[in-house]
């Protein structure tokens, strides 16, 4: 930065999917890290992924201009690589991976699970908490319960990838599996690759 | 209430035009029973099954498709409409076979390995069938072999593949490469679709076209088949 640069950039900004904000804060707290600025975008864009890349770019070019370091916490999330193409042209780094399910579970385990049993439907803490709004209402199952089997007829199992050890969430996840007519399994995996990425991003620059 | 006539429309009292209009509305609202009833009424009035299919069902679903593309309708509404159309088609299908409706071509379609999203694929199947294609639907989670077996068995004009996951899109290339290896790539028109795809991707894997939605799929399929028949007959003339 030249000394006469009128625009001073300091600090770190995370641009995150709303489904990862709370988890990001938990990781920072657990590691005793200072709190960066966090800008969240609506988690329900999950169902309309074409909106994600343009909105993230807007954040990078807007509020992002004030920060020395900017990181993006998002899966590709069905943007078909559009998010990464945009981030490459903006020179901003994203946590690797296609979905948040994958980075919570761990890439190897997720790939192996998906290959062995393609009919798995995944929930995270966030999705369990907001199951009624995002899945039930989001897919219109509240208005049209008869659509359940058109959506989930090919699915066999619901896997709750738990970030926290919370019996209330486990109860909700089991109820969700029952409601969708799927077998239920819970795997407690904590914050997985999200924690690794955040700790690395927050490490002092230059090492 | 007495002054809400819309609640008790008697379908059989509508004239043909009104009834077809009503069917477009009922499809839009996903009203399966009403669609079944109206299909029977039109058939009783002497409509050919083909005309019921194209003017009432396919046209109604085309309108649904436009509003889905424009973000006015969402996935649940599209599913409800597809359900209603499916019910209508179930009545027409045996009759269409009997009455010799025009056959435009044949298509084998399936969702690729690892992916079990099928709503979009089912919609494409249905609209292709509605447009006069003989459609062989392989369902979900298809490895290379099941595509190969189906191509050998059915000898279609078109191979269609669907993928909704970033992680399963690349499998389309695996299938196309397998076709090339066997020296049969050019025997088929390969169409690909699914929300995360785009034209550049389709080109990069060596597909013939990417189709944004079911309406585009029908148009593209017809165009490419016509083109291929033209160039085949040109080749024959030269020979
Ligand atoms: C409905 C849906 C589901 C349903 C699927 C029900 C079913 N029976 O198919 C449910 C809820 C079960 C589901 C499950 C999952 N899903 Co889902 N799902 C969607 C959603 C919201 C809509 C897809 C859809 O049906 N659209 C409606 C149809 C009509 O549109 P379409 O599929 O695009 O098809 C049209 C065109 O693309 C084209 N077309 C499609 N195929 C073909 C083929 C040919 C040959 C042609 C010519 C044209 C064509 O024509 C169609 C008709 O117009 C999308 C988000 C989105 N908006 O795309 C996510 C999405 C695809 N899912 C996603 C994910 C991650 C999953 C899960 C892993 C989630 C989980 N929690 O476990 C599982 C997948 C498991 C698996 N192994 O497959 C991600 C993919 C992200 C990524 N990185 O790839 C998306 C993008 C959501 C997101 N942002 O995270 N899903």
Coordinates of C-alpha atoms and ligand atoms in Angstrom, one line a residue:
Chain A
X1 CA 0.0 0.0 0.0
X2 CA 1.5 3.3 -0.9
X3 CA 1.7 5.9 1.9
X4 CA -0.6 8.3 0.1
X5 CA -3.3 5.6 -0.4
X6 CA -6.3 7.3 0.9
X7 CA -8.0 4.0 1.6
X8 CA -6.6 2.3 4.6
X9 CA -7.4 -1.4 4.8
X10 CA -7.2 -3.1 8.2
X11 CA -8.5 -6.2 9.9
X12 CA -10.2 -9.4 8.6
X13 CA -13.6 -9.9 7.1
X14 CA -15.4 -13.1 6.8
X15 CA -18.3 -13.2 4.3
X16 CA -20.3 -16.2 5.3
X17 CA -23.5 -18.1 4.5
X18 CA -26.0 -17.4 7.2
X19 CA -26.0 -21.2 8.0
X20 CA -22.4 -20.9 9.1
X21 CA -22.3 -17.6 11.1
X22 CA -23.0 -19.2 14.5
X23 CA -20.5 -22.0 13.8
X24 CA -17.9 -19.5 12.9
X25 CA -18.3 -17.6 16.1
X26 CA -18.1 -20.9 18.1
X27 CA -14.8 -21.8 16.4
X28 CA -13.3 -18.4 17.1
X29 CA -14.4 -18.5 20.7
X30 CA -13.1 -22.1 21.2
X31 CA -9.7 -21.1 19.8
X32 CA -9.6 -17.8 21.8
X33 CA -9.2 -15.8 18.6
X34 CA -10.0 -12.1 18.3
X35 CA -13.4 -11.5 16.6
X36 CA -13.1 -10.5 12.9
X37 CA -15.9 -8.7 11.2
X38 CA -18.5 -11.2 9.9
X39 CA -21.0 -10.4 7.1
X40 CA -23.7 -13.1 6.6
X41 CA -25.8 -13.6 3.6
X42 CA -29.3 -15.3 3.8
X43 CA -29.1 -19.1 4.3
X44 CA -32.2 -19.7 2.3
X45 CA -30.4 -18.8 -0.9
X46 CA -29.5 -22.5 -0.6
X47 CA -32.6 -23.1 -2.7
X48 CA -31.8 -20.4 -5.3
X49 CA -28.0 -20.7 -5.6
X50 CA -27.8 -18.5 -8.7
X51 CA -28.2 -15.5 -6.3
X52 CA -25.1 -16.4 -4.2
X53 CA -22.1 -15.4 -6.4
X54 CA -23.4 -11.9 -7.4
X55 CA -24.2 -11.1 -3.8
X56 CA -20.9 -12.3 -2.5
X57 CA -19.1 -10.2 -5.1
X58 CA -21.2 -7.2 -4.0
X59 CA -20.0 -7.7 -0.4
X60 CA -16.4 -8.0 -1.5
X61 CA -16.5 -4.8 -3.6
X62 CA -18.5 -3.0 -0.9
X63 CA -17.6 -3.6 2.7
X64 CA -14.6 -5.8 1.6
X65 CA -12.7 -2.7 0.4
X66 CA -12.1 -1.6 4.0
X67 CA -10.4 -4.9 5.0
X68 CA -6.9 -6.1 4.7
X69 CA -7.9 -9.7 4.5
X70 CA -11.2 -11.2 3.2
X71 CA -12.3 -14.8 3.4
X72 CA -15.4 -16.5 2.1
X73 CA -17.2 -19.2 4.1
X74 CA -19.5 -20.9 1.6
X75 CA -19.8 -24.2 -0.1
X76 CA -20.0 -24.1 -3.9
X77 CA -23.6 -24.7 -3.0
X78 CA -24.9 -25.5 -6.4
X79 CA -23.4 -22.4 -8.1
X80 CA -21.8 -24.9 -10.6
X81 CA -18.3 -23.3 -10.0
X82 CA -19.6 -19.8 -10.5
X83 CA -18.7 -18.8 -7.0
X84 CA -15.1 -19.9 -7.5
X85 CA -14.7 -18.3 -10.9
X86 CA -15.9 -15.0 -9.3
X87 CA -13.6 -15.4 -6.3
X88 CA -10.7 -16.1 -8.5
X89 CA -11.2 -12.9 -10.4
X90 CA -11.6 -11.0 -7.2
X91 CA -8.6 -12.7 -5.6
X92 CA -10.4 -13.9 -2.6
X93 CA -10.1 -17.3 -0.9
X94 CA -13.0 -19.6 0.0
X95 CA -13.1 -22.7 2.3
X96 CA -12.7 -25.5 -0.2
X97 CA -15.5 -28.0 -0.9
X98 CA -18.9 -28.3 -2.6
X99 CA -21.2 -28.3 0.5
X100 CA -21.1 -27.4 4.1
X101 CA -22.0 -31.0 4.8
X102 CA -18.7 -32.0 3.4
X103 CA -16.6 -29.6 5.4
X104 CA -18.3 -30.5 8.6
X105 CA -18.1 -34.2 8.1
X106 CA -14.6 -34.1 6.5
X107 CA -13.9 -34.6 2.8
X108 CA -12.9 -38.2 2.9
X109 CA -15.7 -39.5 5.1
X110 CA -18.3 -37.5 3.1
X111 CA -17.1 -38.8 -0.2
X112 CA -17.0 -42.3 1.1
X113 CA -20.5 -42.0 2.6
X114 CA -22.0 -40.4 -0.6
X115 CA -20.5 -43.2 -2.7
X116 CA -21.6 -46.0 -0.5
X117 CA -25.1 -44.8 0.0
X118 CA -26.2 -42.1 -2.5
X119 CA -29.6 -41.8 -0.9
X120 CA -28.4 -39.9 2.2
X121 CA -30.0 -36.7 3.2
X122 CA -27.8 -34.6 5.5
X123 CA -28.7 -32.2 8.3
X124 CA -26.3 -29.9 10.2
X125 CA -27.1 -28.1 13.5
X126 CA -28.3 -25.2 11.5
X127 CA -30.6 -27.2 9.3
X128 CA -32.0 -29.1 12.3
X129 CA -32.7 -25.9 14.1
X130 CA -34.4 -24.5 11.0
X131 CA -35.8 -27.7 9.6
X132 CA -39.4 -26.5 9.6
X133 CA -38.7 -23.2 7.9
X134 CA -36.0 -24.3 5.4
X135 CA -37.0 -27.9 4.5
X136 CA -40.7 -28.3 5.4
X137 CA -41.9 -24.9 4.3
X138 CA -39.0 -24.4 1.8
X139 CA -40.1 -27.5 -0.1
X140 CA -43.8 -26.7 0.3
X141 CA -44.4 -29.8 2.5
X142 CA -46.5 -27.8 4.9
X143 CA -48.9 -26.8 2.1
X144 CA -48.6 -30.1 0.2
X145 CA -47.7 -33.0 2.5
X146 CA -48.4 -35.4 -0.4
X147 CA -45.3 -34.2 -2.1
X148 CA -43.1 -35.9 0.5
X149 CA -42.6 -39.0 -1.5
X150 CA -41.9 -37.2 -4.7
X151 CA -39.1 -35.4 -3.0
X152 CA -37.8 -38.2 -0.7
X153 CA -39.0 -41.4 -2.3
X154 CA -35.4 -42.2 -3.5
X155 CA -33.8 -41.5 -0.2
X156 CA -33.0 -44.0 2.5
X157 CA -31.3 -42.3 5.4
X158 CA -31.1 -39.0 7.2
X159 CA -27.6 -38.4 8.6
X160 CA -27.4 -35.6 11.2
X161 CA -23.8 -34.3 11.1
X162 CA -23.8 -32.7 14.6
X163 CA -21.6 -29.7 15.5
X164 CA -22.6 -29.7 19.1
X165 CA -23.6 -32.4 21.6
X166 CA -27.1 -31.3 22.2
X167 CA -29.9 -33.7 23.1
X168 CA -32.6 -31.2 22.0
X169 CA -31.2 -31.0 18.5
X170 CA -30.8 -34.8 18.3
X171 CA -34.4 -35.2 19.3
X172 CA -35.4 -32.7 16.5
X173 CA -33.2 -34.5 14.0
X174 CA -34.8 -37.8 14.8
X175 CA -38.3 -36.3 14.5
X176 CA -37.2 -34.9 11.1
X177 CA -36.2 -38.4 9.9
X178 CA -39.5 -39.8 11.0
X179 CA -41.4 -37.0 9.2
X180 CA -39.5 -37.7 6.0
X181 CA -39.8 -41.4 6.3
X182 CA -36.1 -42.0 6.5
X183 CA -33.8 -44.1 8.7
X184 CA -31.9 -42.0 11.3
X185 CA -28.2 -41.7 12.1
X186 CA -26.2 -39.1 14.0
X187 CA -22.5 -38.5 13.6
X188 CA -20.9 -36.0 16.0
X189 CA -18.2 -34.4 14.0
X190 CA -17.9 -30.9 15.5
X191 CA -16.7 -28.1 13.2
X192 CA -14.4 -30.3 11.0
X193 CA -12.6 -28.5 8.2
X194 CA -14.4 -25.2 9.0
X195 CA -12.3 -25.0 12.2
X196 CA -9.1 -25.8 10.3
X197 CA -9.8 -23.1 7.7
X198 CA -10.8 -20.4 10.2
X199 CA -7.7 -21.1 12.4
X200 CA -5.5 -20.9 9.4
X201 CA -7.2 -17.7 8.1
X202 CA -6.8 -16.0 11.5
X203 CA -3.2 -17.0 12.0
X204 CA -0.9 -13.9 11.9
X205 CA 0.0 -13.1 8.2
X206 CA 3.5 -13.7 6.9
X207 CA 4.2 -17.0 8.5
Chain B
X1 CA -71.0 -18.9 -0.1
X2 CA -73.5 -18.2 -2.8
X3 CA -71.7 -15.5 -4.7
X4 CA -68.5 -17.4 -5.3
X5 CA -69.2 -19.1 -8.6
X6 CA -65.6 -20.1 -9.0
X7 CA -66.0 -22.7 -6.3
X8 CA -68.4 -24.8 -8.3
X9 CA -67.4 -24.6 -11.9
X10 CA -69.0 -27.6 -13.6
X11 CA -66.3 -28.7 -16.1
X12 CA -68.8 -30.5 -18.4
X13 CA -70.8 -27.3 -18.9
X14 CA -67.9 -25.4 -20.3
X15 CA -67.5 -25.2 -24.1
X16 CA -64.2 -26.6 -25.5
X17 CA -62.3 -23.4 -25.5
X18 CA -63.3 -22.6 -21.9
X19 CA -62.6 -26.1 -20.8
X20 CA -59.1 -26.0 -22.3
X21 CA -58.5 -22.6 -20.6
X22 CA -59.8 -24.0 -17.4
X23 CA -57.4 -27.0 -17.7
X24 CA -54.4 -24.6 -18.1
X25 CA -55.5 -22.9 -14.9
X26 CA -56.0 -26.3 -13.1
X27 CA -52.6 -27.5 -14.2
X28 CA -51.1 -24.3 -12.9
X29 CA -52.9 -24.9 -9.6
X30 CA -51.8 -28.6 -9.5
X31 CA -55.4 -29.9 -9.4
X32 CA -55.0 -33.5 -10.4
X33 CA -58.6 -34.7 -10.1
X34 CA -59.9 -31.8 -12.2
X35 CA -57.4 -32.5 -14.9
X36 CA -58.4 -36.2 -15.1
X37 CA -62.0 -35.3 -15.3
X38 CA -61.4 -32.7 -18.0
X39 CA -59.3 -35.2 -20.1
X40 CA -62.2 -37.6 -20.0
X41 CA -64.7 -34.9 -21.0
X42 CA -62.6 -33.9 -24.1
X43 CA -62.2 -37.5 -25.1
X44 CA -65.9 -38.1 -24.9
X45 CA -66.4 -35.0 -27.0
X46 CA -64.4 -36.7 -29.7
X47 CA -61.1 -35.0 -29.3
X48 CA -58.1 -37.1 -30.4
X49 CA -55.8 -38.1 -27.5
X50 CA -53.0 -36.3 -29.3
X51 CA -55.0 -33.0 -29.4
X52 CA -55.9 -33.3 -25.7
X53 CA -52.2 -33.9 -25.0
X54 CA -50.8 -31.0 -26.9
X55 CA -53.4 -28.3 -26.6
X56 CA -54.5 -28.9 -23.0
X57 CA -51.7 -30.6 -21.1
X58 CA -48.4 -29.6 -22.9
X59 CA -49.6 -26.0 -23.5
X60 CA -50.6 -25.7 -19.8
X61 CA -47.3 -27.1 -18.6
X62 CA -45.4 -24.8 -21.0
X63 CA -47.1 -21.8 -19.1
X64 CA -46.0 -23.4 -15.8
X65 CA -42.5 -23.7 -17.1
X66 CA -42.3 -20.0 -18.1
X67 CA -43.5 -18.8 -14.7
X68 CA -41.0 -21.2 -13.0
X69 CA -38.2 -19.8 -15.1
X70 CA -39.3 -16.2 -14.2
X71 CA -39.4 -17.0 -10.5
X72 CA -43.1 -16.6 -10.1
X73 CA -43.7 -20.3 -9.4
X74 CA -41.4 -22.4 -7.2
X75 CA -40.4 -26.1 -7.0
X76 CA -43.5 -27.3 -5.0
X77 CA -45.9 -25.7 -7.4
X78 CA -44.1 -27.2 -10.3
X79 CA -44.2 -30.6 -8.7
X80 CA -48.0 -30.3 -8.1
X81 CA -48.5 -29.3 -11.7
X82 CA -46.3 -32.1 -12.9
X83 CA -48.3 -34.5 -10.8
X84 CA -51.6 -33.3 -12.4
X85 CA -50.1 -33.6 -15.9
X86 CA -48.8 -37.1 -15.1
X87 CA -52.3 -38.1 -14.2
X88 CA -53.7 -36.8 -17.4
X89 CA -51.0 -38.5 -19.4
X90 CA -51.7 -41.8 -17.8
X91 CA -55.2 -41.7 -19.3
X92 CA -53.9 -40.7 -22.7
X93 CA -50.8 -42.9 -23.1
X94 CA -52.6 -46.1 -24.0
X95 CA -54.9 -44.3 -26.4
X96 CA -52.0 -42.5 -28.0
X97 CA -50.4 -45.8 -28.8
X98 CA -53.6 -47.1 -30.3
X99 CA -54.3 -44.0 -32.4
X100 CA -50.8 -43.8 -33.8
X101 CA -49.8 -40.3 -32.7
X102 CA -46.8 -38.9 -34.5
X103 CA -43.4 -40.2 -33.3
X104 CA -40.7 -37.6 -33.5
X105 CA -37.8 -39.6 -32.1
X106 CA -36.5 -41.7 -29.3
X107 CA -34.7 -40.6 -26.1
X108 CA -32.9 -42.4 -23.3
X109 CA -32.6 -40.2 -20.2
X110 CA -31.3 -40.6 -16.7
X111 CA -29.7 -38.9 -13.7
X112 CA -26.0 -39.6 -13.4
X113 CA -24.2 -41.8 -10.8
X114 CA -24.1 -40.4 -7.3
X115 CA -27.0 -38.1 -7.9
X116 CA -30.6 -38.8 -7.0
X117 CA -32.2 -35.5 -7.9
X118 CA -34.9 -36.4 -10.4
X119 CA -37.6 -33.6 -10.4
X120 CA -36.1 -31.8 -13.4
X121 CA -35.3 -35.0 -15.3
X122 CA -38.9 -36.2 -14.8
X123 CA -40.2 -32.9 -16.1
X124 CA -38.0 -33.2 -19.2
X125 CA -39.2 -36.8 -19.8
X126 CA -42.8 -35.8 -19.5
X127 CA -42.5 -32.8 -21.9
X128 CA -40.4 -34.8 -24.4
X129 CA -43.1 -37.5 -24.3
X130 CA -45.7 -34.8 -24.7
X131 CA -43.9 -33.6 -27.8
X132 CA -44.1 -37.0 -29.4
X133 CA -40.8 -38.6 -28.3
X134 CA -40.6 -42.1 -27.2
X135 CA -38.8 -41.7 -23.8
X136 CA -36.9 -44.4 -21.9
X137 CA -36.3 -43.1 -18.4
X138 CA -33.5 -44.9 -16.6
X139 CA -34.2 -43.1 -13.3
X140 CA -31.5 -42.0 -10.9
X141 CA -27.9 -42.8 -10.0
X142 CA -26.9 -44.3 -13.3
X143 CA -23.4 -45.6 -13.9
X144 CA -21.8 -45.7 -17.4
X145 CA -22.9 -49.3 -17.9
X146 CA -26.6 -48.6 -17.5
X147 CA -26.5 -45.9 -20.1
X148 CA -24.5 -48.2 -22.5
X149 CA -26.9 -51.1 -22.0
X150 CA -29.9 -48.8 -22.7
X151 CA -28.4 -47.3 -25.8
X152 CA -27.6 -50.7 -27.2
X153 CA -31.1 -52.0 -26.4
X154 CA -33.2 -49.0 -27.5
X155 CA -31.0 -47.4 -30.2
X156 CA -32.3 -43.9 -29.4
X157 CA -31.7 -40.7 -31.3
X158 CA -30.9 -38.8 -28.1
X159 CA -29.1 -39.5 -24.9
X160 CA -30.1 -37.1 -22.1
X161 CA -28.2 -36.8 -18.8
X162 CA -29.2 -34.8 -15.7
X163 CA -27.1 -33.7 -12.7
X164 CA -27.9 -31.3 -9.9
X165 CA -24.7 -31.6 -7.8
X166 CA -21.4 -29.9 -8.5
X167 CA -19.8 -33.2 -7.5
X168 CA -21.8 -35.3 -10.0
X169 CA -21.7 -33.0 -13.0
X170 CA -18.2 -34.3 -14.1
X171 CA -19.6 -37.8 -14.4
X172 CA -21.3 -36.7 -17.6
X173 CA -17.9 -36.5 -19.2
X174 CA -17.1 -40.0 -18.0
X175 CA -20.2 -41.2 -20.0
X176 CA -19.3 -39.2 -23.1
X177 CA -15.7 -40.4 -23.0
X178 CA -17.0 -44.0 -22.7
X179 CA -19.1 -43.4 -25.9
X180 CA -16.0 -42.1 -27.7
X181 CA -13.9 -45.0 -26.6
X182 CA -16.5 -47.4 -28.0
X183 CA -16.6 -45.3 -31.2
X184 CA -20.3 -44.6 -30.9
X185 CA -20.3 -41.0 -29.7
X186 CA -21.6 -39.7 -33.1
X187 CA -24.5 -42.1 -33.2
X188 CA -26.3 -40.0 -30.6
X189 CA -27.3 -36.5 -29.9
X190 CA -26.2 -35.9 -26.3
X191 CA -28.2 -33.3 -24.3
X192 CA -27.3 -32.4 -20.8
X193 CA -29.2 -30.4 -18.1
X194 CA -29.5 -29.5 -14.4
X195 CA -29.4 -26.2 -12.5
X196 CA -25.6 -26.0 -11.9
X197 CA -24.7 -26.6 -15.6
X198 CA -24.2 -24.1 -18.3
X199 CA -23.3 -23.9 -22.0
X200 CA -19.6 -23.7 -21.4
X201 CA -19.7 -26.8 -19.3
X202 CA -21.7 -28.7 -21.9
X203 CA -19.2 -27.7 -24.6
X204 CA -16.2 -28.6 -22.5
X205 CA -17.4 -32.2 -21.9
X206 CA -18.3 -32.7 -25.5
X207 CA -22.1 -32.7 -25.3
X208 CA -24.2 -31.5 -28.2
X209 CA -26.2 -29.0 -26.1
X210 CA -27.1 -27.8 -22.7
X211 CA -30.8 -27.2 -22.1
X212 CA -31.9 -24.7 -19.5
X213 CA -35.3 -26.2 -19.1
X214 CA -37.8 -28.7 -20.5
X215 CA -39.2 -26.3 -23.1
X216 CA -35.7 -25.7 -24.4
X217 CA -35.0 -29.4 -24.3
X218 CA -37.9 -30.1 -26.6
X219 CA -37.0 -27.4 -29.0
X220 CA -33.3 -28.3 -29.1
X221 CA -34.1 -32.0 -29.5
X222 CA -36.4 -31.3 -32.5
X223 CA -33.9 -29.0 -34.1
X224 CA -30.9 -31.3 -33.7
X225 CA -32.9 -34.3 -35.0
X226 CA -34.0 -32.4 -38.1
X227 CA -30.5 -31.2 -38.7
X228 CA -29.1 -34.7 -38.4
X229 CA -31.8 -36.1 -40.8
X230 CA -30.9 -33.3 -43.3
X231 CA -27.2 -34.0 -43.2
X232 CA -27.8 -37.8 -43.3
X233 CA -29.9 -37.5 -46.5
X234 CA -27.4 -35.0 -48.0
X235 CA -24.7 -37.6 -47.4
X236 CA -26.9 -40.3 -49.1
X237 CA -27.4 -38.0 -52.1
X238 CA -23.7 -37.5 -52.4
X239 CA -23.0 -41.2 -52.1
Ligands
LIG1 C1 -35.6 -30.1 -4.7 C2 -34.1 -30.3 -4.3 C3 -33.8 -31.4 -3.5 C4 -34.8 -32.5 -3.2 C5 -34.7 -33.6 -4.4 C6 -35.9 -34.3 -4.7 C7 -35.9 -35.1 -5.9 N1 -36.6 -36.1 -5.9 O1 -35.2 -34.7 -6.9 C8 -34.2 -33.0 -1.9 C9 -34.7 -32.1 -0.8 C10 -34.5 -34.5 -1.5 C11 -32.7 -32.7 -2.2 C12 -31.7 -33.5 -1.6 C13 -30.3 -33.1 -1.7 N2 -29.9 -32.0 -2.3 CO1 -30.9 -30.8 -3.4 N3 -31.9 -29.5 -4.2 C14 -33.1 -29.3 -4.6 C15 -33.4 -27.9 -5.2 C16 -34.0 -27.0 -4.1 C17 -34.2 -27.8 -6.4 C18 -33.9 -28.8 -7.5 C19 -35.1 -29.0 -8.4 O2 -35.8 -30.0 -8.3 N4 -35.5 -28.0 -9.2 C20 -36.7 -28.0 -10.0 C21 -36.4 -28.6 -11.4 C22 -37.6 -28.5 -12.2 O3 -35.4 -27.9 -12.0 P1 -34.0 -28.5 -12.5 O4 -33.7 -29.7 -11.6 O5 -33.0 -27.5 -12.6 O6 -34.4 -29.1 -13.9 C23 -34.7 -28.3 -15.1 C24 -33.5 -27.9 -15.9 O7 -32.3 -27.9 -15.2 C25 -33.5 -28.9 -17.0 N5 -32.9 -30.2 -16.9 C26 -32.6 -30.9 -15.8 N6 -32.1 -32.1 -16.1 C27 -32.1 -32.2 -17.4 C28 -31.6 -33.2 -18.2 C29 -31.6 -33.0 -19.6 C30 -31.2 -34.1 -20.5 C31 -32.1 -31.8 -20.1 C32 -32.1 -31.6 -21.6 C33 -32.5 -30.8 -19.3 C34 -32.5 -31.0 -17.9 O8 -34.8 -29.0 -17.3 C35 -35.5 -29.1 -16.0 C36 -37.0 -28.7 -16.1 O9 -37.2 -27.4 -16.5 C37 -31.9 -27.5 -5.6 C38 -31.6 -26.0 -5.6 C39 -31.9 -25.4 -6.9 N7 -32.6 -24.4 -7.0 O10 -31.5 -26.0 -8.0 C40 -31.1 -28.2 -4.5 C41 -29.6 -28.7 -4.7 C42 -29.4 -29.1 -6.1 N8 -29.4 -29.8 -3.7 C43 -28.3 -29.7 -3.2 C44 -27.8 -30.6 -2.2 C45 -26.5 -30.3 -1.6 C46 -28.6 -31.7 -1.9 C47 -28.2 -32.7 -0.8 C48 -26.8 -33.2 -0.7 C49 -28.7 -32.0 0.5 C50 -28.7 -32.7 1.8 N9 -29.1 -31.9 2.8 O11 -28.5 -33.8 1.9 C51 -29.2 -33.9 -1.1 C52 -28.7 -34.7 -2.3 C53 -28.5 -36.2 -2.1 C54 -28.1 -36.9 -3.4 N10 -27.3 -37.9 -3.3 O12 -28.5 -36.6 -4.5 C55 -27.4 -28.6 -3.7 C56 -26.3 -28.9 -4.6 C57 -25.0 -28.1 -4.1 C58 -23.8 -28.5 -4.8 N11 -22.7 -28.0 -4.4 O13 -23.8 -29.3 -5.8 C59 -28.5 -27.6 -4.2 C60 -28.1 -26.7 -5.4 C61 -29.0 -26.8 -3.1 C62 -27.9 -26.1 -2.4 N12 -27.7 -24.8 -2.7 O14 -27.2 -26.6 -1.6 N13 -32.6 -31.7 -3.0

